[in-house]
Amino acid sequence: MNLWDKKAKTYARYSETLNKIQQDSFEEFKKLNIDFKDKLMIDIGCGTGVWTLHFAKVAKEILALDSSKIMLEILSQDALKLGINNIKYQNLSFDLFYKENPNFRCDIAFLSMSPALQNEIDYKNFMTLAPLRIYLGWADYRKSDFLDPIFRHFNTEFKGFYKKDLENFLIEKNIKFHKIIFNEMRVVQRSREEAIENALWHLDMNGVKTDKRILENFIKEEVKEQIESKIKLLIF
């Protein structure tokens, strides 16, 4: 099973109320006079539509792209509940989507916290999609008082942050961009079973296979996880 399909059942869903990162991002969009009204958009690695559905309320049409079929099904269900019908769905990874649709163009290409862009080819392809590109990604290693000790035990680390990423590519190619960093701190409450499954999923993403019983020795009760993140917004 696709690991993101596994994650889908516990992944954040659309909320009418913007989270702190969304609030800060939309404030920045407003400062820069970025208008999503009547625009053609693509949301790469859209997941359950946490951002997609906010954009869809004003955009002309948005293509929701994700490699997880179950994430897209959840997005489709929430769109139906909201009476939103201007979303198209593509269950593909970004590289496969681009291979099949090399001439795809829209007004705004958006990507938030997705590992979809992996290399220079992906960065170049992302740039061709639209005249305006918006990217949200990790600006540093995410800190978790729950996961970090587990990562250390298994001799691994948080894999979402890449020292060489899209920003490095833009700098190397002398492409101007607007950048702002957001600091996020949040607390997540999980039952013991949810915490074990979450740790197993993160280890699996890191290529670490382990027996659930080993984690049961680590995690004895419900978990209140404190997460600290630095997230960068790039607009170019």
PDB file of C-alpha atoms in Angstrom:
ATOM      1  CA  MET A   1       0.000   0.000   0.000  1.00  0.00           C
ATOM      2  CA  ASN A   2       1.103   3.568  -0.776  1.00  0.00           C
ATOM      3  CA  LEU A   3       2.432   4.980   2.520  1.00  0.00           C
ATOM      4  CA  TRP A   4       0.401   8.152   2.019  1.00  0.00           C
ATOM      5  CA  ASP A   5      -2.732   6.018   1.668  1.00  0.00           C
ATOM      6  CA  LYS A   6      -1.849   4.607   5.093  1.00  0.00           C
ATOM      7  CA  LYS A   7      -1.495   8.118   6.484  1.00  0.00           C
ATOM      8  CA  ALA A   8      -4.763   9.344   5.002  1.00  0.00           C
ATOM      9  CA  LYS A   9      -7.034   8.132   7.805  1.00  0.00           C
ATOM     10  CA  THR A  10      -5.232  10.311  10.391  1.00  0.00           C
ATOM     11  CA  TYR A  11      -4.162  13.164   8.088  1.00  0.00           C
ATOM     12  CA  ALA A  12      -5.549  16.655   8.719  1.00  0.00           C
ATOM     13  CA  ARG A  13      -8.689  17.466   6.734  1.00  0.00           C
ATOM     14  CA  TYR A  14     -10.091  20.727   5.424  1.00  0.00           C
ATOM     15  CA  SER A  15     -11.234  23.210   8.041  1.00  0.00           C
ATOM     16  CA  GLU A  16     -13.153  26.406   7.411  1.00  0.00           C
ATOM     17  CA  THR A  17     -10.885  28.013  10.012  1.00  0.00           C
ATOM     18  CA  LEU A  18      -7.416  28.713   8.669  1.00  0.00           C
ATOM     19  CA  ASN A  19      -4.529  27.305  10.686  1.00  0.00           C
ATOM     20  CA  LYS A  20      -1.686  29.644  11.712  1.00  0.00           C
ATOM     21  CA  ILE A  21       0.501  28.875   8.685  1.00  0.00           C
ATOM     22  CA  GLN A  22      -2.454  29.431   6.357  1.00  0.00           C
ATOM     23  CA  GLN A  23      -3.352  32.699   8.060  1.00  0.00           C
ATOM     24  CA  ASP A  24       0.218  33.975   7.752  1.00  0.00           C
ATOM     25  CA  SER A  25       0.464  32.793   4.136  1.00  0.00           C
ATOM     26  CA  PHE A  26      -2.778  34.439   3.031  1.00  0.00           C
ATOM     27  CA  GLU A  27      -1.687  37.664   4.731  1.00  0.00           C
ATOM     28  CA  GLU A  28       1.536  37.494   2.708  1.00  0.00           C
ATOM     29  CA  PHE A  29      -0.411  36.797  -0.503  1.00  0.00           C
ATOM     30  CA  LYS A  30      -2.509  39.885   0.201  1.00  0.00           C
ATOM     31  CA  LYS A  31       0.584  42.049   0.771  1.00  0.00           C
ATOM     32  CA  LEU A  32       1.935  40.899  -2.601  1.00  0.00           C
ATOM     33  CA  ASN A  33      -1.413  41.476  -4.357  1.00  0.00           C
ATOM     34  CA  ILE A  34      -1.748  37.810  -5.285  1.00  0.00           C
ATOM     35  CA  ASP A  35      -5.332  37.180  -6.314  1.00  0.00           C
ATOM     36  CA  PHE A  36      -6.687  33.642  -6.757  1.00  0.00           C
ATOM     37  CA  LYS A  37     -10.052  34.767  -8.102  1.00  0.00           C
ATOM     38  CA  ASP A  38     -10.964  33.152 -11.437  1.00  0.00           C
ATOM     39  CA  LYS A  39      -7.515  31.605 -11.793  1.00  0.00           C
ATOM     40  CA  LEU A  40      -6.595  28.205 -13.192  1.00  0.00           C
ATOM     41  CA  MET A  41      -4.494  26.418 -10.567  1.00  0.00           C
ATOM     42  CA  ILE A  42      -2.708  23.193  -9.749  1.00  0.00           C
ATOM     43  CA  ASP A  43      -2.167  21.983  -6.174  1.00  0.00           C
ATOM     44  CA  ILE A  44       0.721  19.501  -6.221  1.00  0.00           C
ATOM     45  CA  GLY A  45       0.705  16.930  -3.440  1.00  0.00           C
ATOM     46  CA  CYS A  46      -2.678  18.297  -2.404  1.00  0.00           C
ATOM     47  CA  GLY A  47      -3.401  15.553   0.130  1.00  0.00           C
ATOM     48  CA  THR A  48      -6.888  15.791   1.637  1.00  0.00           C
ATOM     49  CA  GLY A  49      -7.389  19.306   0.309  1.00  0.00           C
ATOM     50  CA  VAL A  50      -6.374  21.355   3.339  1.00  0.00           C
ATOM     51  CA  TRP A  51      -5.394  24.165   0.927  1.00  0.00           C
ATOM     52  CA  THR A  52      -7.196  23.039  -2.234  1.00  0.00           C
ATOM     53  CA  LEU A  53     -10.699  23.686  -0.938  1.00  0.00           C
ATOM     54  CA  HIS A  54      -9.860  27.215   0.210  1.00  0.00           C
ATOM     55  CA  PHE A  55      -8.502  28.039  -3.253  1.00  0.00           C
ATOM     56  CA  ALA A  56     -11.405  26.319  -5.016  1.00  0.00           C
ATOM     57  CA  LYS A  57     -13.875  28.737  -3.446  1.00  0.00           C
ATOM     58  CA  VAL A  58     -12.489  31.575  -5.568  1.00  0.00           C
ATOM     59  CA  ALA A  59     -10.454  29.983  -8.382  1.00  0.00           C
ATOM     60  CA  LYS A  60     -11.974  29.212 -11.758  1.00  0.00           C
ATOM     61  CA  GLU A  61     -10.656  25.632 -11.660  1.00  0.00           C
ATOM     62  CA  ILE A  62      -8.034  23.716  -9.717  1.00  0.00           C
ATOM     63  CA  LEU A  63      -6.297  20.457 -10.518  1.00  0.00           C
ATOM     64  CA  ALA A  64      -5.729  18.404  -7.370  1.00  0.00           C
ATOM     65  CA  LEU A  65      -2.689  16.175  -7.887  1.00  0.00           C
ATOM     66  CA  ASP A  66      -1.632  13.499  -5.423  1.00  0.00           C
ATOM     67  CA  SER A  67      -0.099  10.026  -5.464  1.00  0.00           C
ATOM     68  CA  SER A  68      -2.523   8.872  -2.750  1.00  0.00           C
ATOM     69  CA  LYS A  69      -5.872   7.648  -4.012  1.00  0.00           C
ATOM     70  CA  ILE A  70      -7.385   7.684  -0.524  1.00  0.00           C
ATOM     71  CA  MET A  71      -6.292  11.285   0.123  1.00  0.00           C
ATOM     72  CA  LEU A  72      -8.037  12.327  -3.107  1.00  0.00           C
ATOM     73  CA  GLU A  73     -11.161  10.404  -2.133  1.00  0.00           C
ATOM     74  CA  ILE A  74     -11.310  12.325   1.153  1.00  0.00           C
ATOM     75  CA  LEU A  75     -10.818  15.597  -0.735  1.00  0.00           C
ATOM     76  CA  SER A  76     -13.616  14.665  -3.130  1.00  0.00           C
ATOM     77  CA  GLN A  77     -15.967  13.844  -0.230  1.00  0.00           C
ATOM     78  CA  ASP A  78     -15.290  17.192   1.458  1.00  0.00           C
ATOM     79  CA  ALA A  79     -15.704  19.070  -1.834  1.00  0.00           C
ATOM     80  CA  LEU A  80     -19.110  17.399  -2.277  1.00  0.00           C
ATOM     81  CA  LYS A  81     -20.190  18.421   1.233  1.00  0.00           C
ATOM     82  CA  LEU A  82     -19.188  22.014   0.474  1.00  0.00           C
ATOM     83  CA  GLY A  83     -20.911  22.042  -2.925  1.00  0.00           C
ATOM     84  CA  ILE A  84     -17.588  22.684  -4.696  1.00  0.00           C
ATOM     85  CA  ASN A  85     -17.456  21.314  -8.249  1.00  0.00           C
ATOM     86  CA  ASN A  86     -14.527  23.085  -9.910  1.00  0.00           C
ATOM     87  CA  ILE A  87     -11.853  20.573  -8.871  1.00  0.00           C
ATOM     88  CA  LYS A  88     -10.309  18.007 -11.194  1.00  0.00           C
ATOM     89  CA  TYR A  89      -8.449  15.057  -9.701  1.00  0.00           C
ATOM     90  CA  GLN A  90      -5.281  13.266 -10.812  1.00  0.00           C
ATOM     91  CA  ASN A  91      -3.970  10.273  -8.867  1.00  0.00           C
ATOM     92  CA  LEU A  92      -0.333  10.457  -9.990  1.00  0.00           C
ATOM     93  CA  SER A  93       3.085  11.399  -8.674  1.00  0.00           C
ATOM     94  CA  PHE A  94       4.357  14.741  -9.975  1.00  0.00           C
ATOM     95  CA  ASP A  95       6.996  13.207 -12.250  1.00  0.00           C
ATOM     96  CA  LEU A  96       4.471  10.842 -13.868  1.00  0.00           C
ATOM     97  CA  PHE A  97       1.925  13.636 -14.243  1.00  0.00           C
ATOM     98  CA  TYR A  98       4.481  15.802 -16.030  1.00  0.00           C
ATOM     99  CA  LYS A  99       5.539  12.967 -18.323  1.00  0.00           C
ATOM    100  CA  GLU A 100       1.916  12.434 -19.322  1.00  0.00           C
ATOM    101  CA  ASN A 101       1.058  16.162 -19.488  1.00  0.00           C
ATOM    102  CA  PRO A 102       4.217  18.007 -20.607  1.00  0.00           C
ATOM    103  CA  ASN A 103       2.187  20.875 -22.048  1.00  0.00           C
ATOM    104  CA  PHE A 104       0.015  21.491 -19.002  1.00  0.00           C
ATOM    105  CA  ARG A 105      -0.167  25.176 -18.108  1.00  0.00           C
ATOM    106  CA  CYS A 106      -2.177  27.203 -15.601  1.00  0.00           C
ATOM    107  CA  ASP A 107      -2.061  30.588 -13.855  1.00  0.00           C
ATOM    108  CA  ILE A 108      -0.756  29.524 -10.443  1.00  0.00           C
ATOM    109  CA  ALA A 109       1.185  26.400  -9.411  1.00  0.00           C
ATOM    110  CA  PHE A 110       0.993  25.673  -5.699  1.00  0.00           C
ATOM    111  CA  LEU A 111       2.797  23.135  -3.513  1.00  0.00           C
ATOM    112  CA  SER A 112       2.661  22.848   0.259  1.00  0.00           C
ATOM    113  CA  MET A 113       4.740  20.514   2.454  1.00  0.00           C
ATOM    114  CA  SER A 114       4.907  17.832  -0.199  1.00  0.00           C
ATOM    115  CA  PRO A 115       7.937  15.685  -1.131  1.00  0.00           C
ATOM    116  CA  ALA A 116       6.773  15.770  -4.765  1.00  0.00           C
ATOM    117  CA  LEU A 117       9.778  17.797  -5.959  1.00  0.00           C
ATOM    118  CA  GLN A 118      12.850  15.597  -5.581  1.00  0.00           C
ATOM    119  CA  ASN A 119      15.497  16.851  -7.999  1.00  0.00           C
ATOM    120  CA  GLU A 120      16.505  19.483 -10.541  1.00  0.00           C
ATOM    121  CA  ILE A 121      14.296  17.973 -13.243  1.00  0.00           C
ATOM    122  CA  ASP A 122      11.277  18.328 -10.946  1.00  0.00           C
ATOM    123  CA  TYR A 123      12.231  21.921 -10.090  1.00  0.00           C
ATOM    124  CA  LYS A 124      12.510  22.847 -13.772  1.00  0.00           C
ATOM    125  CA  ASN A 125       9.208  21.150 -14.589  1.00  0.00           C
ATOM    126  CA  PHE A 126       7.499  22.907 -11.691  1.00  0.00           C
ATOM    127  CA  MET A 127       8.634  26.243 -13.072  1.00  0.00           C
ATOM    128  CA  THR A 128       7.073  25.601 -16.481  1.00  0.00           C
ATOM    129  CA  LEU A 129       3.585  25.013 -15.074  1.00  0.00           C
ATOM    130  CA  ALA A 130       2.622  28.622 -14.430  1.00  0.00           C
ATOM    131  CA  PRO A 131       3.940  32.202 -14.431  1.00  0.00           C
ATOM    132  CA  LEU A 132       3.361  32.318 -10.648  1.00  0.00           C
ATOM    133  CA  ARG A 133       4.687  29.552  -8.410  1.00  0.00           C
ATOM    134  CA  ILE A 134       4.030  29.256  -4.656  1.00  0.00           C
ATOM    135  CA  TYR A 135       5.987  26.793  -2.538  1.00  0.00           C
ATOM    136  CA  LEU A 136       5.739  25.977   1.163  1.00  0.00           C
ATOM    137  CA  GLY A 137       8.394  23.668   2.581  1.00  0.00           C
ATOM    138  CA  TRP A 138      10.533  22.908   5.605  1.00  0.00           C
ATOM    139  CA  ALA A 139      13.126  25.561   6.412  1.00  0.00           C
ATOM    140  CA  ASP A 140      14.842  23.360   8.991  1.00  0.00           C
ATOM    141  CA  TYR A 141      14.531  19.987  10.690  1.00  0.00           C
ATOM    142  CA  ARG A 142      11.217  19.602  12.466  1.00  0.00           C
ATOM    143  CA  LYS A 143      11.623  19.015  16.208  1.00  0.00           C
ATOM    144  CA  SER A 144       9.374  16.565  18.028  1.00  0.00           C
ATOM    145  CA  ASP A 145       9.796  15.612  21.665  1.00  0.00           C
ATOM    146  CA  PHE A 146       8.064  12.323  20.821  1.00  0.00           C
ATOM    147  CA  LEU A 147       9.627  11.263  17.498  1.00  0.00           C
ATOM    148  CA  ASP A 148      13.183  12.574  17.918  1.00  0.00           C
ATOM    149  CA  PRO A 149      14.197  10.040  20.623  1.00  0.00           C
ATOM    150  CA  ILE A 150      12.713   7.235  18.504  1.00  0.00           C
ATOM    151  CA  PHE A 151      14.621   8.424  15.431  1.00  0.00           C
ATOM    152  CA  ARG A 152      17.859   8.473  17.449  1.00  0.00           C
ATOM    153  CA  HIS A 153      17.262   4.936  18.699  1.00  0.00           C
ATOM    154  CA  PHE A 154      16.878   3.690  15.110  1.00  0.00           C
ATOM    155  CA  ASN A 155      19.810   5.805  13.868  1.00  0.00           C
ATOM    156  CA  THR A 156      17.695   7.937  11.549  1.00  0.00           C
ATOM    157  CA  GLU A 157      16.281  11.469  11.507  1.00  0.00           C
ATOM    158  CA  PHE A 158      13.391  13.540  10.222  1.00  0.00           C
ATOM    159  CA  LYS A 159      13.511  13.237   6.420  1.00  0.00           C
ATOM    160  CA  GLY A 160      11.253  16.091   5.286  1.00  0.00           C
ATOM    161  CA  PHE A 161      13.997  18.712   5.311  1.00  0.00           C
ATOM    162  CA  TYR A 162      16.553  18.736   2.493  1.00  0.00           C
ATOM    163  CA  LYS A 163      19.671  20.889   2.685  1.00  0.00           C
ATOM    164  CA  LYS A 164      19.624  21.066  -1.127  1.00  0.00           C
ATOM    165  CA  ASP A 165      16.114  21.913  -2.275  1.00  0.00           C
ATOM    166  CA  LEU A 166      14.120  24.197  -4.549  1.00  0.00           C
ATOM    167  CA  GLU A 167      15.498  27.325  -2.877  1.00  0.00           C
ATOM    168  CA  ASN A 168      19.080  26.240  -3.613  1.00  0.00           C
ATOM    169  CA  PHE A 169      18.109  25.614  -7.235  1.00  0.00           C
ATOM    170  CA  LEU A 170      16.610  29.101  -7.560  1.00  0.00           C
ATOM    171  CA  ILE A 171      19.736  30.673  -6.073  1.00  0.00           C
ATOM    172  CA  GLU A 172      22.051  28.673  -8.339  1.00  0.00           C
ATOM    173  CA  LYS A 173      20.022  29.703 -11.403  1.00  0.00           C
ATOM    174  CA  ASN A 174      19.837  33.364 -10.319  1.00  0.00           C
ATOM    175  CA  ILE A 175      16.048  33.242 -10.226  1.00  0.00           C
ATOM    176  CA  LYS A 176      14.578  35.939  -8.004  1.00  0.00           C
ATOM    177  CA  PHE A 177      12.078  34.887  -5.371  1.00  0.00           C
ATOM    178  CA  HIS A 178      10.240  36.254  -2.372  1.00  0.00           C
ATOM    179  CA  LYS A 179      10.862  34.390   0.875  1.00  0.00           C
ATOM    180  CA  ILE A 180       9.442  34.482   4.369  1.00  0.00           C
ATOM    181  CA  ILE A 181       9.873  32.005   7.229  1.00  0.00           C
ATOM    182  CA  PHE A 182       7.074  31.082   9.607  1.00  0.00           C
ATOM    183  CA  ASN A 183       7.644  29.567  13.040  1.00  0.00           C
ATOM    184  CA  GLU A 184       5.110  27.017  14.167  1.00  0.00           C
ATOM    185  CA  MET A 185       4.649  25.360  17.530  1.00  0.00           C
ATOM    186  CA  ARG A 186       1.804  22.937  18.144  1.00  0.00           C
ATOM    187  CA  VAL A 187       0.793  20.179  20.490  1.00  0.00           C
ATOM    188  CA  VAL A 188      -0.782  16.950  19.233  1.00  0.00           C
ATOM    189  CA  GLN A 189      -2.575  14.557  21.569  1.00  0.00           C
ATOM    190  CA  ARG A 190      -2.564  10.897  20.516  1.00  0.00           C
ATOM    191  CA  SER A 191      -3.752   7.696  22.118  1.00  0.00           C
ATOM    192  CA  ARG A 192      -1.058   5.077  22.734  1.00  0.00           C
ATOM    193  CA  GLU A 193      -2.151   3.092  19.660  1.00  0.00           C
ATOM    194  CA  GLU A 194      -2.242   6.205  17.460  1.00  0.00           C
ATOM    195  CA  ALA A 195       1.232   7.202  18.669  1.00  0.00           C
ATOM    196  CA  ILE A 196       2.630   3.746  17.892  1.00  0.00           C
ATOM    197  CA  GLU A 197       1.102   3.792  14.398  1.00  0.00           C
ATOM    198  CA  ASN A 198       2.443   7.315  13.800  1.00  0.00           C
ATOM    199  CA  ALA A 199       5.972   6.277  14.817  1.00  0.00           C
ATOM    200  CA  LEU A 200       5.780   3.161  12.632  1.00  0.00           C
ATOM    201  CA  TRP A 201       4.693   5.267   9.660  1.00  0.00           C
ATOM    202  CA  HIS A 202       7.550   7.760  10.066  1.00  0.00           C
ATOM    203  CA  LEU A 203      10.106   4.981  10.414  1.00  0.00           C
ATOM    204  CA  ASP A 204       8.666   3.269   7.330  1.00  0.00           C
ATOM    205  CA  MET A 205       9.004   6.550   5.390  1.00  0.00           C
ATOM    206  CA  ASN A 206      12.661   6.563   6.428  1.00  0.00           C
ATOM    207  CA  GLY A 207      13.133   3.011   5.179  1.00  0.00           C
ATOM    208  CA  VAL A 208      13.329   1.599   8.713  1.00  0.00           C
ATOM    209  CA  LYS A 209      11.376  -1.611   9.208  1.00  0.00           C
ATOM    210  CA  THR A 210      10.745  -2.609  12.795  1.00  0.00           C
ATOM    211  CA  ASP A 211       8.479  -4.790  14.870  1.00  0.00           C
ATOM    212  CA  LYS A 212       5.502  -3.020  16.424  1.00  0.00           C
ATOM    213  CA  ARG A 213       6.313  -4.718  19.731  1.00  0.00           C
ATOM    214  CA  ILE A 214       9.607  -2.804  19.960  1.00  0.00           C
ATOM    215  CA  LEU A 215       7.712   0.491  19.823  1.00  0.00           C
ATOM    216  CA  GLU A 216       5.230  -0.790  22.375  1.00  0.00           C
ATOM    217  CA  ASN A 217       8.176  -0.919  24.793  1.00  0.00           C
ATOM    218  CA  PHE A 218       8.939   2.736  24.017  1.00  0.00           C
ATOM    219  CA  ILE A 219       5.387   4.006  24.197  1.00  0.00           C
ATOM    220  CA  LYS A 220       3.591   3.046  27.384  1.00  0.00           C
ATOM    221  CA  GLU A 221       0.698   5.520  27.403  1.00  0.00           C
ATOM    222  CA  GLU A 222      -1.048   8.230  25.437  1.00  0.00           C
ATOM    223  CA  VAL A 223       1.242  10.887  24.019  1.00  0.00           C
ATOM    224  CA  LYS A 224       1.144  14.667  24.116  1.00  0.00           C
ATOM    225  CA  GLU A 225       3.614  15.580  21.378  1.00  0.00           C
ATOM    226  CA  GLN A 226       5.153  19.037  21.116  1.00  0.00           C
ATOM    227  CA  ILE A 227       6.249  19.924  17.586  1.00  0.00           C
ATOM    228  CA  GLU A 228       8.402  22.906  16.602  1.00  0.00           C
ATOM    229  CA  SER A 229       8.803  23.766  12.919  1.00  0.00           C
ATOM    230  CA  LYS A 230      10.263  26.414  10.652  1.00  0.00           C
ATOM    231  CA  ILE A 231       8.384  26.618   7.359  1.00  0.00           C
ATOM    232  CA  LYS A 232       9.420  28.737   4.399  1.00  0.00           C
ATOM    233  CA  LEU A 233       7.184  30.344   1.840  1.00  0.00           C
ATOM    234  CA  LEU A 234       8.772  30.926  -1.567  1.00  0.00           C
ATOM    235  CA  ILE A 235       6.973  32.910  -4.259  1.00  0.00           C
ATOM    236  CA  PHE A 236       8.488  33.423  -7.707  1.00  0.00           C
TER     237      PHE A 236
END
